[in-house]
């Protein structure tokens, strides 16, 4: 067994007088000395440092109430800190922008009836399985694009993101995206403007929610499109984007390391069949709406009609924070 190193930031000869270590200070021979950090050895305990950062961020944002308090869990604050490399000031600014966005956009108040028409083809849906890390899985099929409204496309995606977050496994903060490019063409792709707005919302208001994005068998025409939008991706987000090809051994191994192949649809190299039943999915989402309303404390009892003619529910105003 090797010798135990003293928890100081520099080395010294064994003292002839008693030595005491208290916090950042060392007491020796009746004198007090401030410890200086030795960067290459004995790093600070990362966990304790992160918890201190979380507490500092919570103090910085001040008292919260209502939905803002419910949103700003410790896990939430960690995600914002992680997204800003644990810089409290930058994380505070980012979080405040998200709270402002959530207060105006009200993503938790979107109901399936408002976006159901966007989901008729199954272009985006929540899978009935998780990856091996317990992350919720969003299945995207851009070749199934059926509308041209930027606003409604984004609203549909935000609705599903909110639902996926509420259905994450205990202790899990991230989700996986599976993107199937079957049928993709320039006529079905979303505009660069819409893609930029989606990136802005995902990175700015759902930080560290994306665990991995699998782009399965994308055609060459998509590569040009991706080069255009990659410019707007944060480097950390870009690293989570994986191009996967069915004839690539590395790609197959990657999928096996992330998913139970018995649950994975054949479109992604798995053994099951991907079937999207809009009526059944709508029934499930309507049930999920009730859970969402309960979670956020929203009164969803009174019906209303959206501008698209879909029935929905009256929602309570945002509590004052």
C-alpha positions as a LaTeX table, in Angstrom:
\begin{tabular}{lrrr}
\hline
Residue & $x$ (\AA) & $y$ (\AA) & $z$ (\AA) \\
\hline
Unk1 & 0.00 & 0.00 & 0.00 \\
Unk2 & 1.43 & 3.40 & $-1.00$ \\
Unk3 & 1.81 & 6.31 & 1.36 \\
Unk4 & $-1.24$ & 8.51 & 1.88 \\
Unk5 & $-0.74$ & 12.04 & 0.58 \\
Unk6 & $-1.79$ & 14.92 & 2.79 \\
Unk7 & $-4.65$ & 16.97 & 1.30 \\
Unk8 & $-2.52$ & 20.05 & 0.60 \\
Unk9 & $-1.72$ & 21.78 & $-2.65$ \\
Unk10 & 2.08 & 21.61 & $-2.30$ \\
Unk11 & 4.69 & 19.30 & $-0.82$ \\
Unk12 & 6.85 & 20.05 & 2.19 \\
Unk13 & 9.31 & 18.35 & 4.49 \\
Unk14 & 7.87 & 16.67 & 7.58 \\
Unk15 & 7.47 & 19.38 & 10.23 \\
Unk16 & 9.15 & 19.28 & 13.62 \\
Unk17 & 6.15 & 21.07 & 15.15 \\
Unk18 & 2.44 & 20.17 & 15.07 \\
Unk19 & 0.75 & 21.00 & 11.77 \\
Unk20 & $-2.99$ & 21.65 & 11.37 \\
Unk21 & $-5.01$ & 21.90 & 8.16 \\
Unk22 & $-8.30$ & 23.83 & 8.31 \\
Unk23 & $-10.08$ & 24.55 & 5.05 \\
Unk24 & $-7.76$ & 26.61 & 2.84 \\
Unk25 & $-5.41$ & 27.43 & 5.71 \\
Unk26 & $-2.51$ & 25.63 & 7.35 \\
Unk27 & $-1.44$ & 26.39 & 10.93 \\
Unk28 & 2.20 & 25.71 & 11.78 \\
Unk29 & 4.48 & 27.05 & 14.48 \\
Unk30 & 1.94 & 29.60 & 15.59 \\
Unk31 & 1.59 & 31.04 & 12.08 \\
Unk32 & $-1.23$ & 30.79 & 9.54 \\
Unk33 & $-0.54$ & 30.22 & 5.84 \\
Unk34 & $-2.95$ & 30.27 & 2.89 \\
Unk35 & $-2.66$ & 27.13 & 0.78 \\
Unk36 & $-1.87$ & 27.66 & $-2.86$ \\
Unk37 & $-3.26$ & 25.25 & $-5.40$ \\
Unk38 & $-0.99$ & 22.75 & $-7.11$ \\
Unk39 & $-2.76$ & 22.25 & $-10.42$ \\
Unk40 & $-1.25$ & 18.93 & $-11.45$ \\
Unk41 & $-1.92$ & 17.02 & $-8.26$ \\
Unk42 & $-4.77$ & 16.56 & $-5.81$ \\
Unk43 & $-7.64$ & 18.22 & $-7.80$ \\
Unk44 & $-10.65$ & 19.44 & $-5.86$ \\
Unk45 & $-13.43$ & 16.99 & $-5.30$ \\
Unk46 & $-15.53$ & 17.52 & $-8.43$ \\
Unk47 & $-18.78$ & 16.46 & $-6.83$ \\
Unk48 & $-18.47$ & 18.88 & $-3.91$ \\
Unk49 & $-17.43$ & 21.68 & $-6.24$ \\
Unk50 & $-20.44$ & 21.09 & $-8.48$ \\
Unk51 & $-22.85$ & 21.05 & $-5.55$ \\
Unk52 & $-21.38$ & 24.36 & $-4.42$ \\
Unk53 & $-21.93$ & 25.76 & $-7.92$ \\
Unk54 & $-25.54$ & 24.59 & $-7.88$ \\
Unk55 & $-26.10$ & 26.32 & $-4.54$ \\
Unk56 & $-24.41$ & 29.47 & $-5.86$ \\
Unk57 & $-26.61$ & 29.51 & $-8.97$ \\
Unk58 & $-29.75$ & 28.99 & $-6.90$ \\
Unk59 & $-28.81$ & 31.90 & $-4.69$ \\
Unk60 & $-28.04$ & 34.03 & $-7.76$ \\
Unk61 & $-31.45$ & 33.53 & $-9.39$ \\
Unk62 & $-33.23$ & 34.43 & $-6.17$ \\
Unk63 & $-36.57$ & 33.30 & $-4.74$ \\
Unk64 & $-38.85$ & 31.34 & $-7.09$ \\
Unk65 & $-42.44$ & 30.19 & $-6.92$ \\
Unk66 & $-45.07$ & 28.47 & $-9.03$ \\
Unk67 & $-43.91$ & 26.73 & $-12.18$ \\
Unk68 & $-40.52$ & 28.40 & $-12.08$ \\
Unk69 & $-39.79$ & 26.76 & $-8.77$ \\
Unk70 & $-40.96$ & 23.41 & $-10.09$ \\
Unk71 & $-38.80$ & 23.80 & $-13.19$ \\
Unk72 & $-35.62$ & 24.84 & $-11.37$ \\
Unk73 & $-34.71$ & 21.58 & $-9.67$ \\
Unk74 & $-31.12$ & 20.93 & $-8.69$ \\
Unk75 & $-30.82$ & 18.62 & $-11.69$ \\
Unk76 & $-32.07$ & 21.44 & $-13.92$ \\
Unk77 & $-29.50$ & 23.86 & $-12.53$ \\
Unk78 & $-26.74$ & 21.30 & $-13.10$ \\
Unk79 & $-27.71$ & 21.04 & $-16.77$ \\
Unk80 & $-27.47$ & 24.80 & $-17.25$ \\
Unk81 & $-24.13$ & 24.88 & $-15.45$ \\
Unk82 & $-22.84$ & 21.97 & $-17.53$ \\
Unk83 & $-23.90$ & 23.76 & $-20.70$ \\
Unk84 & $-21.88$ & 26.80 & $-19.65$ \\
Unk85 & $-18.84$ & 24.90 & $-18.37$ \\
Unk86 & $-19.88$ & 25.51 & $-14.75$ \\
Unk87 & $-19.63$ & 29.27 & $-15.07$ \\
Unk88 & $-22.31$ & 30.52 & $-12.68$ \\
Unk89 & $-22.77$ & 33.93 & $-14.29$ \\
Unk90 & $-23.19$ & 32.48 & $-17.78$ \\
Unk91 & $-25.49$ & 29.73 & $-16.50$ \\
Unk92 & $-27.61$ & 32.33 & $-14.68$ \\
Unk93 & $-28.02$ & 34.37 & $-17.85$ \\
Unk94 & $-28.94$ & 31.26 & $-19.83$ \\
Unk95 & $-31.45$ & 30.09 & $-17.23$ \\
Unk96 & $-33.08$ & 33.51 & $-16.99$ \\
Unk97 & $-33.53$ & 33.54 & $-20.76$ \\
Unk98 & $-35.16$ & 30.10 & $-20.59$ \\
Unk99 & $-37.51$ & 31.17 & $-17.81$ \\
Unk100 & $-38.50$ & 34.20 & $-19.87$ \\
Unk101 & $-39.07$ & 31.97 & $-22.92$ \\
Unk102 & $-41.13$ & 29.45 & $-20.94$ \\
Unk103 & $-43.21$ & 32.26 & $-19.45$ \\
Unk104 & $-44.16$ & 33.56 & $-22.91$ \\
Unk105 & $-44.16$ & 30.36 & $-25.02$ \\
Unk106 & $-45.71$ & 28.22 & $-22.27$ \\
Unk107 & $-44.53$ & 24.84 & $-23.59$ \\
Unk108 & $-46.17$ & 23.00 & $-20.69$ \\
Unk109 & $-49.57$ & 24.28 & $-21.82$ \\
Unk110 & $-49.43$ & 22.88 & $-25.35$ \\
Unk111 & $-51.90$ & 20.03 & $-25.80$ \\
Unk112 & $-51.99$ & 17.24 & $-28.34$ \\
Unk113 & $-55.17$ & 18.55 & $-29.95$ \\
Unk114 & $-53.26$ & 21.67 & $-30.97$ \\
Unk115 & $-50.48$ & 19.79 & $-32.79$ \\
Unk116 & $-52.11$ & 16.49 & $-33.74$ \\
Unk117 & $-52.36$ & 17.50 & $-37.41$ \\
Unk118 & $-48.57$ & 17.84 & $-37.47$ \\
Unk119 & $-48.19$ & 14.26 & $-36.30$ \\
Unk120 & $-50.55$ & 12.55 & $-38.75$ \\
Unk121 & $-47.70$ & 10.97 & $-40.73$ \\
Unk122 & $-45.61$ & 10.06 & $-37.67$ \\
Unk123 & $-42.77$ & 12.37 & $-38.68$ \\
Unk124 & $-41.90$ & 12.75 & $-34.98$ \\
Unk125 & $-43.08$ & 10.41 & $-32.26$ \\
Unk126 & $-42.03$ & 9.08 & $-28.87$ \\
Unk127 & $-40.87$ & 5.47 & $-28.92$ \\
Unk128 & $-42.36$ & 2.88 & $-26.59$ \\
Unk129 & $-38.86$ & 1.85 & $-25.49$ \\
Unk130 & $-35.80$ & 3.48 & $-23.90$ \\
Unk131 & $-32.15$ & 3.09 & $-24.79$ \\
Unk132 & $-29.89$ & 1.03 & $-22.51$ \\
Unk133 & $-29.17$ & 4.13 & $-20.42$ \\
Unk134 & $-32.86$ & 4.63 & $-19.66$ \\
Unk135 & $-33.14$ & 7.65 & $-21.94$ \\
Unk136 & $-36.44$ & 8.41 & $-23.64$ \\
Unk137 & $-36.27$ & 7.98 & $-27.43$ \\
Unk138 & $-37.69$ & 10.36 & $-30.01$ \\
Unk139 & $-38.09$ & 8.87 & $-33.49$ \\
Unk140 & $-37.90$ & 11.36 & $-36.33$ \\
Unk141 & $-38.67$ & 10.66 & $-39.97$ \\
Unk142 & $-38.01$ & 13.81 & $-42.01$ \\
Unk143 & $-39.12$ & 11.98 & $-45.15$ \\
Unk144 & $-42.62$ & 12.05 & $-43.65$ \\
Unk145 & $-42.78$ & 15.84 & $-43.48$ \\
Unk146 & $-46.39$ & 16.82 & $-44.16$ \\
Unk147 & $-46.68$ & 20.54 & $-43.41$ \\
Unk148 & $-44.88$ & 23.78 & $-44.21$ \\
Unk149 & $-45.71$ & 25.92 & $-41.17$ \\
Unk150 & $-42.52$ & 26.75 & $-39.26$ \\
Unk151 & $-44.51$ & 27.75 & $-36.19$ \\
Unk152 & $-46.54$ & 24.54 & $-36.04$ \\
Unk153 & $-43.56$ & 22.29 & $-36.80$ \\
Unk154 & $-41.67$ & 23.79 & $-33.89$ \\
Unk155 & $-44.69$ & 23.70 & $-31.59$ \\
Unk156 & $-45.19$ & 20.00 & $-32.38$ \\
Unk157 & $-41.56$ & 19.22 & $-31.58$ \\
Unk158 & $-41.58$ & 21.27 & $-28.36$ \\
Unk159 & $-44.72$ & 19.44 & $-27.25$ \\
Unk160 & $-43.02$ & 16.08 & $-27.73$ \\
Unk161 & $-39.82$ & 17.27 & $-26.04$ \\
Unk162 & $-41.81$ & 18.31 & $-22.98$ \\
Unk163 & $-43.57$ & 14.96 & $-22.89$ \\
Unk164 & $-40.33$ & 13.03 & $-23.32$ \\
Unk165 & $-38.78$ & 14.94 & $-20.42$ \\
Unk166 & $-41.67$ & 14.06 & $-18.13$ \\
Unk167 & $-41.27$ & 10.40 & $-19.03$ \\
Unk168 & $-37.55$ & 10.09 & $-18.39$ \\
Unk169 & $-36.43$ & 7.30 & $-16.10$ \\
Unk170 & $-35.57$ & 8.22 & $-12.51$ \\
Unk171 & $-32.20$ & 9.91 & $-12.37$ \\
Unk172 & $-32.03$ & 10.33 & $-16.14$ \\
Unk173 & $-31.91$ & 13.82 & $-17.62$ \\
Unk174 & $-31.29$ & 13.09 & $-21.30$ \\
Unk175 & $-32.99$ & 11.60 & $-24.32$ \\
Unk176 & $-31.91$ & 9.93 & $-27.55$ \\
Unk177 & $-32.98$ & 10.89 & $-31.04$ \\
Unk178 & $-33.32$ & 8.30 & $-33.79$ \\
Unk179 & $-33.61$ & 9.93 & $-37.21$ \\
Unk180 & $-34.65$ & 7.75 & $-40.15$ \\
Unk181 & $-33.92$ & 9.32 & $-43.55$ \\
Unk182 & $-36.05$ & 6.96 & $-45.62$ \\
Unk183 & $-37.84$ & 9.04 & $-48.25$ \\
Unk184 & $-35.88$ & 12.20 & $-47.47$ \\
Unk185 & $-35.57$ & 14.74 & $-50.28$ \\
Unk186 & $-35.29$ & 18.48 & $-50.74$ \\
Unk187 & $-39.05$ & 18.62 & $-51.09$ \\
Unk188 & $-39.58$ & 17.07 & $-47.65$ \\
Unk189 & $-36.80$ & 18.73 & $-45.66$ \\
Unk190 & $-37.57$ & 21.57 & $-43.31$ \\
Unk191 & $-36.16$ & 24.99 & $-44.16$ \\
Unk192 & $-32.78$ & 26.13 & $-42.89$ \\
Unk193 & $-34.59$ & 28.87 & $-40.99$ \\
Unk194 & $-36.76$ & 26.34 & $-39.16$ \\
Unk195 & $-33.74$ & 24.14 & $-38.44$ \\
Unk196 & $-31.90$ & 27.13 & $-36.96$ \\
Unk197 & $-34.84$ & 27.96 & $-34.71$ \\
Unk198 & $-35.10$ & 24.34 & $-33.54$ \\
Unk199 & $-31.37$ & 24.34 & $-32.75$ \\
Unk200 & $-31.75$ & 27.61 & $-30.84$ \\
Unk201 & $-34.61$ & 26.22 & $-28.74$ \\
Unk202 & $-32.94$ & 22.88 & $-28.11$ \\
Unk203 & $-29.58$ & 24.34 & $-27.12$ \\
Unk204 & $-30.88$ & 27.40 & $-25.33$ \\
Unk205 & $-33.88$ & 26.05 & $-23.46$ \\
Unk206 & $-33.26$ & 22.29 & $-23.23$ \\
Unk207 & $-29.53$ & 22.27 & $-22.40$ \\
Unk208 & $-27.91$ & 18.89 & $-21.94$ \\
Unk209 & $-31.19$ & 17.13 & $-22.74$ \\
Unk210 & $-29.79$ & 15.51 & $-25.87$ \\
Unk211 & $-27.74$ & 12.46 & $-25.08$ \\
Unk212 & $-27.17$ & 11.35 & $-28.65$ \\
Unk213 & $-28.69$ & 11.93 & $-32.08$ \\
Unk214 & $-28.46$ & 9.01 & $-34.49$ \\
Unk215 & $-28.69$ & 10.08 & $-38.15$ \\
Unk216 & $-29.43$ & 6.74 & $-39.78$ \\
Unk217 & $-28.39$ & 6.29 & $-43.41$ \\
Unk218 & $-28.66$ & 9.96 & $-44.45$ \\
Unk219 & $-28.42$ & 10.54 & $-48.22$ \\
Unk220 & $-25.71$ & 12.69 & $-49.76$ \\
Unk221 & $-28.09$ & 15.57 & $-50.31$ \\
Unk222 & $-28.53$ & 15.82 & $-46.55$ \\
Unk223 & $-24.82$ & 16.27 & $-45.99$ \\
Unk224 & $-24.91$ & 19.65 & $-47.72$ \\
Unk225 & $-27.88$ & 20.65 & $-45.59$ \\
Unk226 & $-26.10$ & 19.49 & $-42.44$ \\
Unk227 & $-23.01$ & 21.53 & $-43.28$ \\
Unk228 & $-25.22$ & 24.60 & $-43.45$ \\
Unk229 & $-26.81$ & 24.02 & $-40.04$ \\
Unk230 & $-23.75$ & 22.61 & $-38.26$ \\
Unk231 & $-22.41$ & 26.14 & $-38.11$ \\
Unk232 & $-25.13$ & 26.90 & $-35.55$ \\
Unk233 & $-24.47$ & 23.85 & $-33.39$ \\
Unk234 & $-22.57$ & 24.17 & $-30.15$ \\
Unk235 & $-19.41$ & 21.99 & $-30.36$ \\
Unk236 & $-20.69$ & 19.83 & $-27.48$ \\
Unk237 & $-23.97$ & 19.27 & $-29.32$ \\
Unk238 & $-22.20$ & 18.52 & $-32.59$ \\
Unk239 & $-20.20$ & 15.78 & $-30.86$ \\
Unk240 & $-23.46$ & 14.03 & $-29.97$ \\
Unk241 & $-24.54$ & 13.79 & $-33.61$ \\
Unk242 & $-23.61$ & 10.41 & $-35.08$ \\
Unk243 & $-23.91$ & 9.43 & $-38.73$ \\
Unk244 & $-24.83$ & 5.74 & $-38.88$ \\
Unk245 & $-24.81$ & 3.55 & $-41.97$ \\
Unk246 & $-26.23$ & 0.00 & $-42.13$ \\
Unk247 & $-23.22$ & $-1.41$ & $-43.99$ \\
Unk248 & $-20.71$ & 0.00 & $-41.53$ \\
Unk249 & $-19.42$ & $-2.40$ & $-38.89$ \\
Unk250 & $-18.66$ & 0.48 & $-36.53$ \\
Unk251 & $-22.19$ & 1.82 & $-36.98$ \\
Unk252 & $-23.72$ & $-1.56$ & $-36.21$ \\
Unk253 & $-21.60$ & $-1.90$ & $-33.08$ \\
Unk254 & $-22.59$ & 1.59 & $-31.98$ \\
Unk255 & $-26.29$ & 0.75 & $-32.27$ \\
Unk256 & $-25.81$ & $-2.50$ & $-30.36$ \\
Unk257 & $-24.06$ & $-0.58$ & $-27.58$ \\
Unk258 & $-26.97$ & 1.84 & $-27.25$ \\
Unk259 & $-30.14$ & $-0.19$ & $-27.84$ \\
Unk260 & $-31.72$ & $-3.54$ & $-27.21$ \\
Unk261 & $-31.86$ & $-4.84$ & $-30.77$ \\
Unk262 & $-35.04$ & $-6.80$ & $-30.00$ \\
Unk263 & $-36.83$ & $-3.50$ & $-29.34$ \\
Unk264 & $-35.13$ & $-1.43$ & $-32.00$ \\
Unk265 & $-37.10$ & $-0.97$ & $-35.27$ \\
Unk266 & $-35.67$ & $-2.63$ & $-38.37$ \\
Unk267 & $-35.28$ & 0.80 & $-39.96$ \\
Unk268 & $-32.40$ & 1.32 & $-37.53$ \\
Unk269 & $-30.98$ & $-2.19$ & $-37.78$ \\
Unk270 & $-33.12$ & $-3.78$ & $-35.09$ \\
Unk271 & $-35.48$ & $-6.73$ & $-35.08$ \\
Unk272 & $-38.89$ & $-5.14$ & $-34.65$ \\
Unk273 & $-41.20$ & $-3.32$ & $-37.04$ \\
Unk274 & $-41.89$ & 0.39 & $-36.74$ \\
Unk275 & $-45.62$ & 0.99 & $-37.06$ \\
Unk276 & $-47.10$ & 4.40 & $-36.43$ \\
Unk277 & $-50.79$ & 4.36 & $-35.60$ \\
Unk278 & $-51.93$ & 7.98 & $-35.41$ \\
Unk279 & $-55.20$ & 7.15 & $-33.68$ \\
Unk280 & $-53.49$ & 5.07 & $-31.00$ \\
Unk281 & $-50.70$ & 7.61 & $-30.54$ \\
Unk282 & $-53.30$ & 10.36 & $-30.19$ \\
Unk283 & $-55.05$ & 8.37 & $-27.47$ \\
Unk284 & $-51.79$ & 7.96 & $-25.58$ \\
Unk285 & $-50.90$ & 11.64 & $-25.93$ \\
Unk286 & $-54.32$ & 12.67 & $-24.64$ \\
Unk287 & $-53.65$ & 10.58 & $-21.54$ \\
Unk288 & $-50.22$ & 12.18 & $-21.27$ \\
Unk289 & $-51.83$ & 15.62 & $-21.42$ \\
Unk290 & $-53.71$ & 14.85 & $-18.22$ \\
Unk291 & $-50.45$ & 13.83 & $-16.53$ \\
Unk292 & $-48.76$ & 17.00 & $-17.75$ \\
Unk293 & $-51.57$ & 19.18 & $-16.42$ \\
Unk294 & $-51.38$ & 17.45 & $-13.05$ \\
Unk295 & $-47.61$ & 17.80 & $-12.88$ \\
Unk296 & $-47.68$ & 21.54 & $-13.57$ \\
Unk297 & $-50.85$ & 22.19 & $-11.58$ \\
Unk298 & $-52.88$ & 23.33 & $-14.58$ \\
Unk299 & $-56.67$ & 23.25 & $-14.70$ \\
Unk300 & $-57.49$ & 21.45 & $-17.95$ \\
Unk301 & $-61.17$ & 20.85 & $-17.39$ \\
Unk302 & $-62.76$ & 23.51 & $-19.57$ \\
Unk303 & $-62.79$ & 22.75 & $-23.32$ \\
Unk304 & $-61.82$ & 25.21 & $-26.01$ \\
Unk305 & $-61.28$ & 25.21 & $-29.75$ \\
Unk306 & $-57.99$ & 26.08 & $-31.41$ \\
Unk307 & $-57.61$ & 28.11 & $-34.57$ \\
Unk308 & $-57.24$ & 24.82 & $-36.43$ \\
Unk309 & $-60.60$ & 23.59 & $-35.20$ \\
Unk310 & $-59.24$ & 21.01 & $-32.78$ \\
Unk311 & $-60.82$ & 20.69 & $-29.37$ \\
Unk312 & $-58.53$ & 21.18 & $-26.42$ \\
Unk313 & $-58.62$ & 22.52 & $-22.88$ \\
Unk314 & $-58.55$ & 25.86 & $-21.20$ \\
Unk315 & $-55.31$ & 26.44 & $-19.34$ \\
Unk316 & $-54.53$ & 28.37 & $-16.21$ \\
Unk317 & $-52.37$ & 31.50 & $-16.42$ \\
Unk318 & $-48.70$ & 31.35 & $-15.48$ \\
Unk319 & $-48.33$ & 31.78 & $-11.71$ \\
Unk320 & $-46.40$ & 34.90 & $-10.76$ \\
Unk321 & $-42.81$ & 33.97 & $-9.86$ \\
\hline
\end{tabular}
